[in-house]
Short mmCIF file of C-alpha atoms and ligand atoms in Angstrom, two decimals:
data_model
loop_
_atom_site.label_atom_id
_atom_site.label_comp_id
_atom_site.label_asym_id
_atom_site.label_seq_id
_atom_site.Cartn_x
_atom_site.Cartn_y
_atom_site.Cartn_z
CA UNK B 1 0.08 -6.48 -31.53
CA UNK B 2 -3.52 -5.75 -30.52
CA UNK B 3 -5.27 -6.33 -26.93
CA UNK B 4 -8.50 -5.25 -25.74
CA UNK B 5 -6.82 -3.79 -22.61
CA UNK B 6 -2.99 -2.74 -21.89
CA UNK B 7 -2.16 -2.31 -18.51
CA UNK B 8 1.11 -0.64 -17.50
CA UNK B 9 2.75 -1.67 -14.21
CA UNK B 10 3.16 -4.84 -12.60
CA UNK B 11 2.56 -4.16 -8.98
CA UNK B 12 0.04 -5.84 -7.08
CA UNK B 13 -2.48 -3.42 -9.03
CA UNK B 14 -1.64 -4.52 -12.60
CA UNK B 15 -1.47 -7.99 -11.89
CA UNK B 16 -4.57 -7.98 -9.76
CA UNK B 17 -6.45 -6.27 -12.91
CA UNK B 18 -5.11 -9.07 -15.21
CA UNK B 19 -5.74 -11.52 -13.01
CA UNK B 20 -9.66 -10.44 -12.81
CA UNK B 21 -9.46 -9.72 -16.95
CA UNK B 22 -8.26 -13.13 -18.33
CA UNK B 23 -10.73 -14.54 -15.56
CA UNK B 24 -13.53 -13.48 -17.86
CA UNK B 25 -11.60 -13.86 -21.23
CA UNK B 26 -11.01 -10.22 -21.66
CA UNK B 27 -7.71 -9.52 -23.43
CA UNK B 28 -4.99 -8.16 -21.73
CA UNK B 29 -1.01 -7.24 -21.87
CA UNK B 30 1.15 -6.03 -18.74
CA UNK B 31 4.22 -3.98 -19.24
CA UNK B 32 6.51 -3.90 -16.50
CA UNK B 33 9.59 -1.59 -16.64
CA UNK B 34 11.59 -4.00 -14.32
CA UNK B 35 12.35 -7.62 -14.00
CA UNK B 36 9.77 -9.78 -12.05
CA UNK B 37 12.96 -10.61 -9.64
CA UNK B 38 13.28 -7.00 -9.00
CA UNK B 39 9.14 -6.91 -8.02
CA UNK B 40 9.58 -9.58 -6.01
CA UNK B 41 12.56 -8.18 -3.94
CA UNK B 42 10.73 -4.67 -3.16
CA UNK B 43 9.22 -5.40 0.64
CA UNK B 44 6.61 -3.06 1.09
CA UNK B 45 2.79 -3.72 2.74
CA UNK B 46 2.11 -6.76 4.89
CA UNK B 47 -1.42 -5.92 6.39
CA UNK B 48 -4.16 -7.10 3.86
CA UNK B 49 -7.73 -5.63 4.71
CA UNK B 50 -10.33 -8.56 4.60
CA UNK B 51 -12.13 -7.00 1.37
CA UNK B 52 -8.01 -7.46 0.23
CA UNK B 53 -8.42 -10.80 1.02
CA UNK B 54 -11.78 -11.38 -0.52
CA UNK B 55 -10.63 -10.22 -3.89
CA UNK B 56 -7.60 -12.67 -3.67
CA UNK B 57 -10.34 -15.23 -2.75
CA UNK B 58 -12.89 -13.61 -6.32
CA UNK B 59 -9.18 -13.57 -8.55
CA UNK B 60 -8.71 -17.61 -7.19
CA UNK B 61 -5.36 -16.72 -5.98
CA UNK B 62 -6.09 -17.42 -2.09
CA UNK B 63 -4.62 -20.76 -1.20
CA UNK B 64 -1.44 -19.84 0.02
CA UNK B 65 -2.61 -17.00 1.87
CA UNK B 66 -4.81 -19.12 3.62
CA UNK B 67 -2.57 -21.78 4.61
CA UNK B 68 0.40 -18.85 5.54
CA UNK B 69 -1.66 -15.73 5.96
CA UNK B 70 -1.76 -14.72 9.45
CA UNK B 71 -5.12 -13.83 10.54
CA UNK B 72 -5.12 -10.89 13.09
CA UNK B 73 -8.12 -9.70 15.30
CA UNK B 74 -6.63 -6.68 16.84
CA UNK B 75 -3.40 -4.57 17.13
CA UNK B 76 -2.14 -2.63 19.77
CA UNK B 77 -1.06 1.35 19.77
CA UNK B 78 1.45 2.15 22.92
CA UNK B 79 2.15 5.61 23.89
CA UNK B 80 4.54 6.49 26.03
CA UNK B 81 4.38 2.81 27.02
CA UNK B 82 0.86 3.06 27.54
CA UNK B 83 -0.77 0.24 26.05
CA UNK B 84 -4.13 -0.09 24.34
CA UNK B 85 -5.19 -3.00 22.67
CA UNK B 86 -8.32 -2.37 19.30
CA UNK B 87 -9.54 -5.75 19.16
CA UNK B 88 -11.36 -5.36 15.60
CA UNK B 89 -13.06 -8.51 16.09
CA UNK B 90 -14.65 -7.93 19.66
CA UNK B 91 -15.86 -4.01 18.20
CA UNK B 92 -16.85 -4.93 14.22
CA UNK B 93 -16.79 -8.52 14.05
CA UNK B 94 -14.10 -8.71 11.72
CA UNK B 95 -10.02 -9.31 11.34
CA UNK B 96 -7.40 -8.32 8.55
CA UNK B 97 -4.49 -10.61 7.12
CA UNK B 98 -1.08 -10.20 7.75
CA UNK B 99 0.24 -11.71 4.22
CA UNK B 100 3.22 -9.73 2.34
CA UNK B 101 3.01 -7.93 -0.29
CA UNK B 102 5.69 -9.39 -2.26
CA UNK B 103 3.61 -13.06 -1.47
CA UNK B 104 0.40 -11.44 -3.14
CA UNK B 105 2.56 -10.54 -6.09
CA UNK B 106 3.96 -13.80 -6.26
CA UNK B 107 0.95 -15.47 -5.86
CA UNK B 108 -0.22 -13.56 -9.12
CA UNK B 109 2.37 -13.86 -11.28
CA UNK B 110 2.35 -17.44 -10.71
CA UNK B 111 -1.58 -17.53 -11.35
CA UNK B 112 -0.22 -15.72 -14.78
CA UNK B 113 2.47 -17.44 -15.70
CA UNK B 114 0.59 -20.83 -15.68
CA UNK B 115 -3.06 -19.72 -17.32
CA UNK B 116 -2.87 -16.08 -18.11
CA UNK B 117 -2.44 -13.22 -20.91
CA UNK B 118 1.41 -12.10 -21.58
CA UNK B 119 3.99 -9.87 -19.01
CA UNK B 120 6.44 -8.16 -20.84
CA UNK B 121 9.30 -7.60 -18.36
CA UNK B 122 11.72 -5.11 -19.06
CA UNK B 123 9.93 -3.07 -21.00
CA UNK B 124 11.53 0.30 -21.58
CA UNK B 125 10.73 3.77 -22.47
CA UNK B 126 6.63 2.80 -22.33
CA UNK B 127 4.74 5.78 -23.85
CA UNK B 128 1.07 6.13 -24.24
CA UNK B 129 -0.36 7.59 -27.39
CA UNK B 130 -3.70 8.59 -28.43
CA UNK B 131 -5.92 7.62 -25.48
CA UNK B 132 -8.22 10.41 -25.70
CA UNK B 133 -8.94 8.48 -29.49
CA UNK B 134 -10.97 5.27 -29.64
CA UNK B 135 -8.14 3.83 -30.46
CA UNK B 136 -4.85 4.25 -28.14
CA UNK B 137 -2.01 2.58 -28.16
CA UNK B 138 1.30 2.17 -26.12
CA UNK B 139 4.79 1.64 -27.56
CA UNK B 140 7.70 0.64 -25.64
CA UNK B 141 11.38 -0.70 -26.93
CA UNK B 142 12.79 -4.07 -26.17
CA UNK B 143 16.40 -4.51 -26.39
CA UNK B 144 16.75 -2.46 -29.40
CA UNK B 145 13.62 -3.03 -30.82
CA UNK B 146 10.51 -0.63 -31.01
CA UNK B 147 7.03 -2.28 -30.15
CA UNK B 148 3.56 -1.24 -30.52
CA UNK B 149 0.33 -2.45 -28.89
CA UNK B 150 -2.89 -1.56 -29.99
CA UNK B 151 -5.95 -1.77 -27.45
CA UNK B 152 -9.26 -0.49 -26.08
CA UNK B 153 -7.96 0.73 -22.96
CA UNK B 154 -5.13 1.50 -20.99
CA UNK B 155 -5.00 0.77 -17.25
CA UNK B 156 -2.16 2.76 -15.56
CA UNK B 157 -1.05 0.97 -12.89
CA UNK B 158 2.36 1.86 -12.95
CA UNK B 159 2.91 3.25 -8.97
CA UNK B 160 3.74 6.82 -8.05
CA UNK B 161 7.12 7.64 -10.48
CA UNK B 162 5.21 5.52 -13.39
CA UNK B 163 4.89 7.26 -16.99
CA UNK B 164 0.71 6.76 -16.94
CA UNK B 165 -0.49 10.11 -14.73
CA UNK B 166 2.61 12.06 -16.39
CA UNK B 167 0.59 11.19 -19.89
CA UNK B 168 -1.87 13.51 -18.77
CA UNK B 169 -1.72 17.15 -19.19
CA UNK B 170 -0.94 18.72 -15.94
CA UNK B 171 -4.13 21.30 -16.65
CA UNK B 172 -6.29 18.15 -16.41
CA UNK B 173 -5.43 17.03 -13.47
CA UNK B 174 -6.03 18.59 -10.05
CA UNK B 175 -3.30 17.40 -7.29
CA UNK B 176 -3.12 17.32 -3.82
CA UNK B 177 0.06 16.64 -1.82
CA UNK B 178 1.64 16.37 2.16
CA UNK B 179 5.07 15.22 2.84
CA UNK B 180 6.16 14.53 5.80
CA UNK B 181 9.23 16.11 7.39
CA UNK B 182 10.36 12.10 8.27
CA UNK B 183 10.46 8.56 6.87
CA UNK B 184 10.40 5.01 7.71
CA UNK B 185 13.42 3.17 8.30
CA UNK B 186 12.66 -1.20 8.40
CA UNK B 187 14.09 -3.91 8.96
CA UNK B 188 13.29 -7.42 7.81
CA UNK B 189 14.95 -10.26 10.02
CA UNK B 190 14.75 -13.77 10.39
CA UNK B 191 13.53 -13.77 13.97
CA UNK B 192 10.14 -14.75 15.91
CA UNK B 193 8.01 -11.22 15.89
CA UNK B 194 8.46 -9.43 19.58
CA UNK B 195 4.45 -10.21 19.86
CA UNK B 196 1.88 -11.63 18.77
CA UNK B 197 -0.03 -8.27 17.11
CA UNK B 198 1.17 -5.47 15.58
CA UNK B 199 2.29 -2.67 17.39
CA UNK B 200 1.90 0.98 16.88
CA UNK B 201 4.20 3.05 18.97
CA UNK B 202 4.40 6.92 19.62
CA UNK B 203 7.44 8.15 21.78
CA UNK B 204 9.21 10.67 22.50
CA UNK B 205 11.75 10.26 20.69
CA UNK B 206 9.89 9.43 17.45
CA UNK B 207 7.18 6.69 15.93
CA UNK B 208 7.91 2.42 16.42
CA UNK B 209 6.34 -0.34 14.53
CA UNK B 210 6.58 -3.97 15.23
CA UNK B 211 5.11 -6.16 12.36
CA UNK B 212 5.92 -9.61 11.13
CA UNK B 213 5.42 -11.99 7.57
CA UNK B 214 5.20 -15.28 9.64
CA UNK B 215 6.06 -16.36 12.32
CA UNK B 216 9.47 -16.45 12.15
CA UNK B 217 10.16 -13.60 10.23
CA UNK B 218 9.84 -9.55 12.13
CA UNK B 219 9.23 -6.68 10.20
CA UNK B 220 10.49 -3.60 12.19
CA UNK B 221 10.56 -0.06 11.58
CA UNK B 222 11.78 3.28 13.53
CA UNK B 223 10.63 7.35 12.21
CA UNK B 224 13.68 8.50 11.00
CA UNK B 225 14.64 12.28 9.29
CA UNK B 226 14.42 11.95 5.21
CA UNK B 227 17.90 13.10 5.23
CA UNK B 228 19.25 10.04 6.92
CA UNK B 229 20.97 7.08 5.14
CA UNK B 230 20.16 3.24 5.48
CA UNK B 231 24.43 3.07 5.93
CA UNK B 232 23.92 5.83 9.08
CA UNK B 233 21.78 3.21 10.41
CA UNK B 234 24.05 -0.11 11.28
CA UNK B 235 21.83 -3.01 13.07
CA UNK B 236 22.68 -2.38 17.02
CA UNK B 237 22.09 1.26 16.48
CA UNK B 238 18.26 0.04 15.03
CA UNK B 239 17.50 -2.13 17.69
CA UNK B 240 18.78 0.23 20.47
CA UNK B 241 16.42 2.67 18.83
CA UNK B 242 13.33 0.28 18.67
CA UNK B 243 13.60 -0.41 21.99
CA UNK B 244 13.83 2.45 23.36
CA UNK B 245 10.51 3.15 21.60
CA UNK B 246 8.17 0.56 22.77
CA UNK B 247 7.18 -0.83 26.39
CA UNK B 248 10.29 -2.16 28.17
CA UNK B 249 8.52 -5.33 28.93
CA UNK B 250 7.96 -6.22 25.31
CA UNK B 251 11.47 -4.90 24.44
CA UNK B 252 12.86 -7.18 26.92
CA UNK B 253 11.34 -9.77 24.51
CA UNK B 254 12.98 -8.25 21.40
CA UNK B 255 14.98 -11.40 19.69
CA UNK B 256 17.55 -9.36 17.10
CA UNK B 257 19.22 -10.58 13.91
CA UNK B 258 20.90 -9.56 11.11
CA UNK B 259 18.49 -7.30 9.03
CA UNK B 260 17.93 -9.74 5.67
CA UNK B 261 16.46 -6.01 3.93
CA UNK B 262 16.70 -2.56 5.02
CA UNK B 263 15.47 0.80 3.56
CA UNK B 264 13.84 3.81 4.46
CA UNK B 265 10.82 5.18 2.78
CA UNK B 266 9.56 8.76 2.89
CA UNK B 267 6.16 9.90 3.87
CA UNK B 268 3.69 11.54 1.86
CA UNK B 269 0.34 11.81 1.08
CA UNK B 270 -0.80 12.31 -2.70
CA UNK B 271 -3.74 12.40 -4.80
CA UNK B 272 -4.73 13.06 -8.32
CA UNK B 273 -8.00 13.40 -9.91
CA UNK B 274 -10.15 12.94 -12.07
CA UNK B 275 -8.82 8.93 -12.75
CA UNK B 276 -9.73 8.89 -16.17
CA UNK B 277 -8.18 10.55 -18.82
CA UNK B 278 -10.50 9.79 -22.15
CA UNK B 279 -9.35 5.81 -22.54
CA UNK B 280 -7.01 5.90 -20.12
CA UNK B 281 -7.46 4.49 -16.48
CA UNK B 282 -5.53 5.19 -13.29
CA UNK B 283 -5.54 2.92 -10.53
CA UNK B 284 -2.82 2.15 -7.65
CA UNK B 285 -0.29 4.14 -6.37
CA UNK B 286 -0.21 5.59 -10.15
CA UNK B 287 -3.55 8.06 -8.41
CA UNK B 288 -2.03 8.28 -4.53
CA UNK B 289 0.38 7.68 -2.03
CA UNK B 290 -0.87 7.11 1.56
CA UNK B 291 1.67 7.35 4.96
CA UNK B 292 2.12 3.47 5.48
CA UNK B 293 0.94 4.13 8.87
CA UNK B 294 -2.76 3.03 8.25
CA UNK B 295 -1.45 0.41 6.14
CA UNK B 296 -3.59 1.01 3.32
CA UNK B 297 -1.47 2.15 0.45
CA UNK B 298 -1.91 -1.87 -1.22
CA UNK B 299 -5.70 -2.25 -0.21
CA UNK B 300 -6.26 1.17 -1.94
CA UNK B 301 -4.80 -0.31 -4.95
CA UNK B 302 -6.93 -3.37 -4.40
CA UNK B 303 -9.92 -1.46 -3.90
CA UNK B 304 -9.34 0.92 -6.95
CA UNK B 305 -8.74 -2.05 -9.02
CA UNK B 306 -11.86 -4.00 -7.96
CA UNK B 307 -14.45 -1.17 -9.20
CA UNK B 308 -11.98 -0.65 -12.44
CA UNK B 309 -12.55 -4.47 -12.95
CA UNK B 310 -16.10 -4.27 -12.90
CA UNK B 311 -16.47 -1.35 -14.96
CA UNK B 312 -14.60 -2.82 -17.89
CA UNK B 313 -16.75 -5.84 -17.04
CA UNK B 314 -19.92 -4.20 -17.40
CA UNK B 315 -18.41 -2.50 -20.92
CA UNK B 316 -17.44 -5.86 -22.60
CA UNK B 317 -20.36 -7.71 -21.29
CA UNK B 318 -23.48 -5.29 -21.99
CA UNK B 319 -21.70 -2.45 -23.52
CA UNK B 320 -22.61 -0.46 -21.16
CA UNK B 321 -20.13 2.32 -20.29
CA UNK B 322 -22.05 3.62 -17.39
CA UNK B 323 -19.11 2.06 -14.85
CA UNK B 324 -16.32 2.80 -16.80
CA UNK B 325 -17.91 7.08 -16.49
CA UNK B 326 -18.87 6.70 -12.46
CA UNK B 327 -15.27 4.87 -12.14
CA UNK B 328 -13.34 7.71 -10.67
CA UNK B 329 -15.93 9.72 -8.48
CA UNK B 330 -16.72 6.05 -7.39
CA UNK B 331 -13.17 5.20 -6.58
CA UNK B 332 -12.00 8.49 -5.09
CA UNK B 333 -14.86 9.12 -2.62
CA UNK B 334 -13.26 6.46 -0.41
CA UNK B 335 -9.51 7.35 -1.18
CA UNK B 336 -9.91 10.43 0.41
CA UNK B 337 -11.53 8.63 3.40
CA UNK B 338 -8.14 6.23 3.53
CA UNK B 339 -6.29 9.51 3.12
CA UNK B 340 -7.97 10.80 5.79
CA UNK B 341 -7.41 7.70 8.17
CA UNK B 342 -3.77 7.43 7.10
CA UNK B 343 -3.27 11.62 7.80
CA UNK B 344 -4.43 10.96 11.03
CA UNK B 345 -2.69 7.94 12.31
CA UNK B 346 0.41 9.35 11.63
CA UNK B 347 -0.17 12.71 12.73
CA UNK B 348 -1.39 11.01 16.45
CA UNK B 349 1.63 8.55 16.48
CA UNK B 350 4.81 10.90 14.99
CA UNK B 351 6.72 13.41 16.26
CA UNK B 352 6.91 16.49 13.91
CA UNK B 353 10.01 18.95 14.11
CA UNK B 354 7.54 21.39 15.07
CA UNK B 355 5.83 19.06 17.88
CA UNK B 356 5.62 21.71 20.90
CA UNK B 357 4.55 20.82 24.40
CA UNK B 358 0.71 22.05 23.08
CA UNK B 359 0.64 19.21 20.39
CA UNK B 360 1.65 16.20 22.37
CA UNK B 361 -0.59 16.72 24.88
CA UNK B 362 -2.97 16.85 22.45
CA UNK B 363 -1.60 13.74 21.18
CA UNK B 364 -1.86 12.17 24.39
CA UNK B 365 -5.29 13.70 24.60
CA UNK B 366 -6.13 11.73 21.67
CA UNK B 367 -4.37 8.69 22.81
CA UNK B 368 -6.69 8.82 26.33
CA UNK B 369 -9.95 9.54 24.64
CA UNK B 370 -9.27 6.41 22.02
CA UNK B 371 -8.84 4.24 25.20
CA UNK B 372 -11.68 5.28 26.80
CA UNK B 373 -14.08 5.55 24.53
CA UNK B 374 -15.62 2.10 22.54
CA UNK B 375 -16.91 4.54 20.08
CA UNK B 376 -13.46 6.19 18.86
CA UNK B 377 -11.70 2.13 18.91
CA UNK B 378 -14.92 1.14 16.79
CA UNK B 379 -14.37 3.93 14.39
CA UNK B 380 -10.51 2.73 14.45
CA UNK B 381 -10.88 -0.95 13.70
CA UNK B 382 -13.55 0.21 11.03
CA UNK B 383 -10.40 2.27 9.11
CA UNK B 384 -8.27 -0.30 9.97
CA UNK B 385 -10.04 -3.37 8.83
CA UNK B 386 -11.67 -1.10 5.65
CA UNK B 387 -14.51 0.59 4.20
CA UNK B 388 -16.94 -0.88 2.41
CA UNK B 389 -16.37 -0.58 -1.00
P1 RFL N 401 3.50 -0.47 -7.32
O1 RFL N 401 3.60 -1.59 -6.37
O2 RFL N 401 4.42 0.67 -7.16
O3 RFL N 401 3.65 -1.09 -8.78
C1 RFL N 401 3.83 -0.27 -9.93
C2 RFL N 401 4.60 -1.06 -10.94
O4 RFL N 401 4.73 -0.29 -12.14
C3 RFL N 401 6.07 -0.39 -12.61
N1 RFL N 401 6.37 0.81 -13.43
C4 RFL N 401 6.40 0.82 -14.77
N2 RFL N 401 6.16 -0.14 -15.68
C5 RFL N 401 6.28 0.19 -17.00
N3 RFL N 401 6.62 1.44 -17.42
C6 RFL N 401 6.85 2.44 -16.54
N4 RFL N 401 7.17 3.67 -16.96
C7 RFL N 401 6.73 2.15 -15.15
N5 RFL N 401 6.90 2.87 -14.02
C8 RFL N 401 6.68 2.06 -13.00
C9 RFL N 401 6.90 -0.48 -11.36
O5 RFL N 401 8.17 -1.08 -11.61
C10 RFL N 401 6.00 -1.35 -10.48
O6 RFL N 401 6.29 -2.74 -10.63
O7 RFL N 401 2.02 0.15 -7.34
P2 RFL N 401 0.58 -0.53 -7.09
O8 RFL N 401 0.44 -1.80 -7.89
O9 RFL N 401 -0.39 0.55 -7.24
O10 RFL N 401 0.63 -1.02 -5.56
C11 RFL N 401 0.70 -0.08 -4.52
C12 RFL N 401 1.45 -0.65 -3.32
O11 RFL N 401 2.69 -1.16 -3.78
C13 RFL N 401 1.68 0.37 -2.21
O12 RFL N 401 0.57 1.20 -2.06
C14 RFL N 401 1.97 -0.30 -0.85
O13 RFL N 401 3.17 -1.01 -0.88
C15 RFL N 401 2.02 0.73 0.27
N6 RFL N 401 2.37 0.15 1.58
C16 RFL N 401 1.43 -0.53 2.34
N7 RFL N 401 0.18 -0.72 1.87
C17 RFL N 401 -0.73 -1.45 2.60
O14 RFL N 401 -1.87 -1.62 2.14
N8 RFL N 401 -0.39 -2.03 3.81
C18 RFL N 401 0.83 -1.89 4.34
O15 RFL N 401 1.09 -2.48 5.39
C19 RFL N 401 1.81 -1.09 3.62
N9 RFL N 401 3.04 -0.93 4.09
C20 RFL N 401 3.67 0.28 2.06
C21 RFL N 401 3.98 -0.26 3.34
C22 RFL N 401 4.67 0.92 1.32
C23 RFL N 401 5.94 1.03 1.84
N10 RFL N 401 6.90 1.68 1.01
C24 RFL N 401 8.20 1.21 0.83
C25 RFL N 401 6.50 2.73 0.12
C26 RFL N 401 5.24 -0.15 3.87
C27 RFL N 401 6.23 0.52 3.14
C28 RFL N 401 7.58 0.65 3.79
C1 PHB N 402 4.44 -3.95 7.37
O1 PHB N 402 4.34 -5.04 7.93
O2 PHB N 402 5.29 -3.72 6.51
C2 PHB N 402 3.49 -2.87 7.75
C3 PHB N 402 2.44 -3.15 8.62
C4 PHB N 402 1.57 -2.15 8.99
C5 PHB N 402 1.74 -0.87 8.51
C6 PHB N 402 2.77 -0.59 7.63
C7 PHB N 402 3.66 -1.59 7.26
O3 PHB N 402 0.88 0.11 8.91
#
């Protein structure tokens, strides 16, 4: 088999890249280790920024998310239950989209399935050979049988544990790395969201967020310890949590359900750079990890995947390579700046093992300046709502 560009991985990255590829009749092949039931069942982001959105809107994948997409001009951080409302449309001009992840991926794969290059589910024990050649390929075996692709490129988009960065030797590649001594334990129900916005919430006793994927469906989530298990964790002892992290009066409000998914995710920040290797392309969580708690972990992806699509653009159309050699100092400049905004958030809104009485005031500090300063909520809603690529 022969393509013009493989890409491994297909996460919202991957089929985002395809998408954009067979839109201008460049070649492609996806390899996904797992079945596309198995993507679709992994809940992860629901805030999309609106350059997100414009990109679903360049790929002609937007009319669901239009029709079910929740449009959101502001979302509130409580502390201590404080409240303070960043209304990102009153400060910027501009909203984000509260559309799940696991819609944007279906939304693709549909888009594929009915006009687009091939998705090899399933594929196991991908390996990437010869990519610092001008001609790489990747192998892979299904069911029993050994494949080979042959291509120009290879676009690793194959998420944080994915085979892609591990290609490269560790001496080429310069990493950076925070984990945080806590996770994220959610909770998807079947219930009308406590409000009508998200909310952030620092307590005492530990971080709170209320989200939602429509409006009959919550997405909760408490700061747990990494150590803890989902089974440690039954549904009254959530929801007694939760609301003893957020105001009372919107607690009061709280409808609970049966939790319809429930997981907890740990914390890090991660990057890696450069994102080239020779022919070899990293976009995605395949490059870095964000804290969710700037919710930016998908639009990074999104982002990362936009100027990768252009660059391979600009080398099919004019030859020119000049995109595909400015792609990662291009790409990474505003990573770290969503790496920054991501550190931060959580470090204002968490409780650390180490928090002393020093650091929460500071954290309240923080909290008091954001809410009285227009300035500090401006520079917020800009993080929030995204950078200019
Ligand atoms: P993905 O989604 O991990 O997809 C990678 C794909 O590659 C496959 N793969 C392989 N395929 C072939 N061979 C191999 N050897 C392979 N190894 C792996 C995997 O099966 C998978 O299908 O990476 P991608 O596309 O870069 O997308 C990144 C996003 O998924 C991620 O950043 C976000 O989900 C992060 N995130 C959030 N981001 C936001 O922008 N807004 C949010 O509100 C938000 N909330 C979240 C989040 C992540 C969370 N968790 C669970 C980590 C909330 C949570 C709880
Ligand atoms: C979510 O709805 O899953 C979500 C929303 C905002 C975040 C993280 C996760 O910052």
């Amino acid at each position: 088999m022969r393509t013009q560009v493989a890409i491994i991985g297909a996460g919202p990255a991957g089929l985002m890249l395809g998408r954009l590829l067979d839109r201008i009749g460049v070649d492609n092949v996806i390899l996904e280790r797992r079945s596309a039931d198995y993507v679709l069942g992994r809940i992860r982001a629901g805030v999309l920024e609106d350059g997100t959105v414009e990109l679903m809107e360049m790929a002609g994948v937007n009319g669901r998310m239009h029709q079910e997409g929740l449009p959101h001009t502001g979302c509130e951080l409580s502390f201590d239950g404080d409240t303070l409302r960043i209304d990102f449309e009153a400060l910027i001009g501009r909203r984000v989209m509260v559309y799940g992840q696991t819609e944007v991926t279906r939304d693709l794969m549909e888009a594929r399935a009915r006009d687009g290059g091939p998705v090899v589910y399933e594929a196991q024990d991908v390996a990437l050979h010869d990519v610092l050649g001008a001609a790489p390929r990747v192998t892979w075996r299904d069911g029993g049988i050994e494949r080979s692709l042959s291509c120009d490129f290879v676009a690793g988009c194959d998420g944080f544990h994915g085979v892609a960065r591990a290609t490269i030797p560790p001496e080429r590649l310069t990493l950076f790395e925070r984990v945080y001594p806590f996770g994220w334990l959610g909770v998807l129900v079947d219930k009308p969201p406590v409000s009508d916005e998200l909310i952030y919430a620092h307590h005492e006793r530990g971080f709170a967020l209320c989200s939602m994927r429509s409006p009959s469906r919550s997405r909760y989530y408490v700061q747990c310890r990494t150590d803890e298990r989902v089974e440690e964790w039954p549904d009254e002892r959530f929801y007694g949590e939760l609301r003893r992290r957020i105001d009372p009066e919107v607690a009061e409000k709280l409808q609970e359900g049966p939790s319809i998914e429930k997981s907890i995710a740990p914390l890090r920040s991660f990057v890696a750079e450069p994102m080239r290797y020779g022919q070899l392309f990293l976009a995605g969580d395949a490059a870095h990890i964000v804290p969710p708690t700037g919710a930016k972990g998908l639009n990074l992806a999104m982002s990362d995947v936009r100027c990768l699509f252009e660059a391979f653009a600009e080398h099919y159309r004019d030859g020119s390579p000049a995109g595909l050699e400015r792609y990662s100092e291009r790409v990474l400049n505003r990573i770290w700046k969503a790496e920054r905004f991501s550190w931060w958030m959580t470090t204002l809104l968490h409780i650390f093992p180490d928090t002393d009485r020093f650091s929460r005031r500071i954290q309240r500090a923080e909290f008091d300046f954001l809410a009285g300063s227009r300035a500090a909520q401006a520079a917020l809603a800009e993080n929030y709502v995204g950078l200019p690529i």
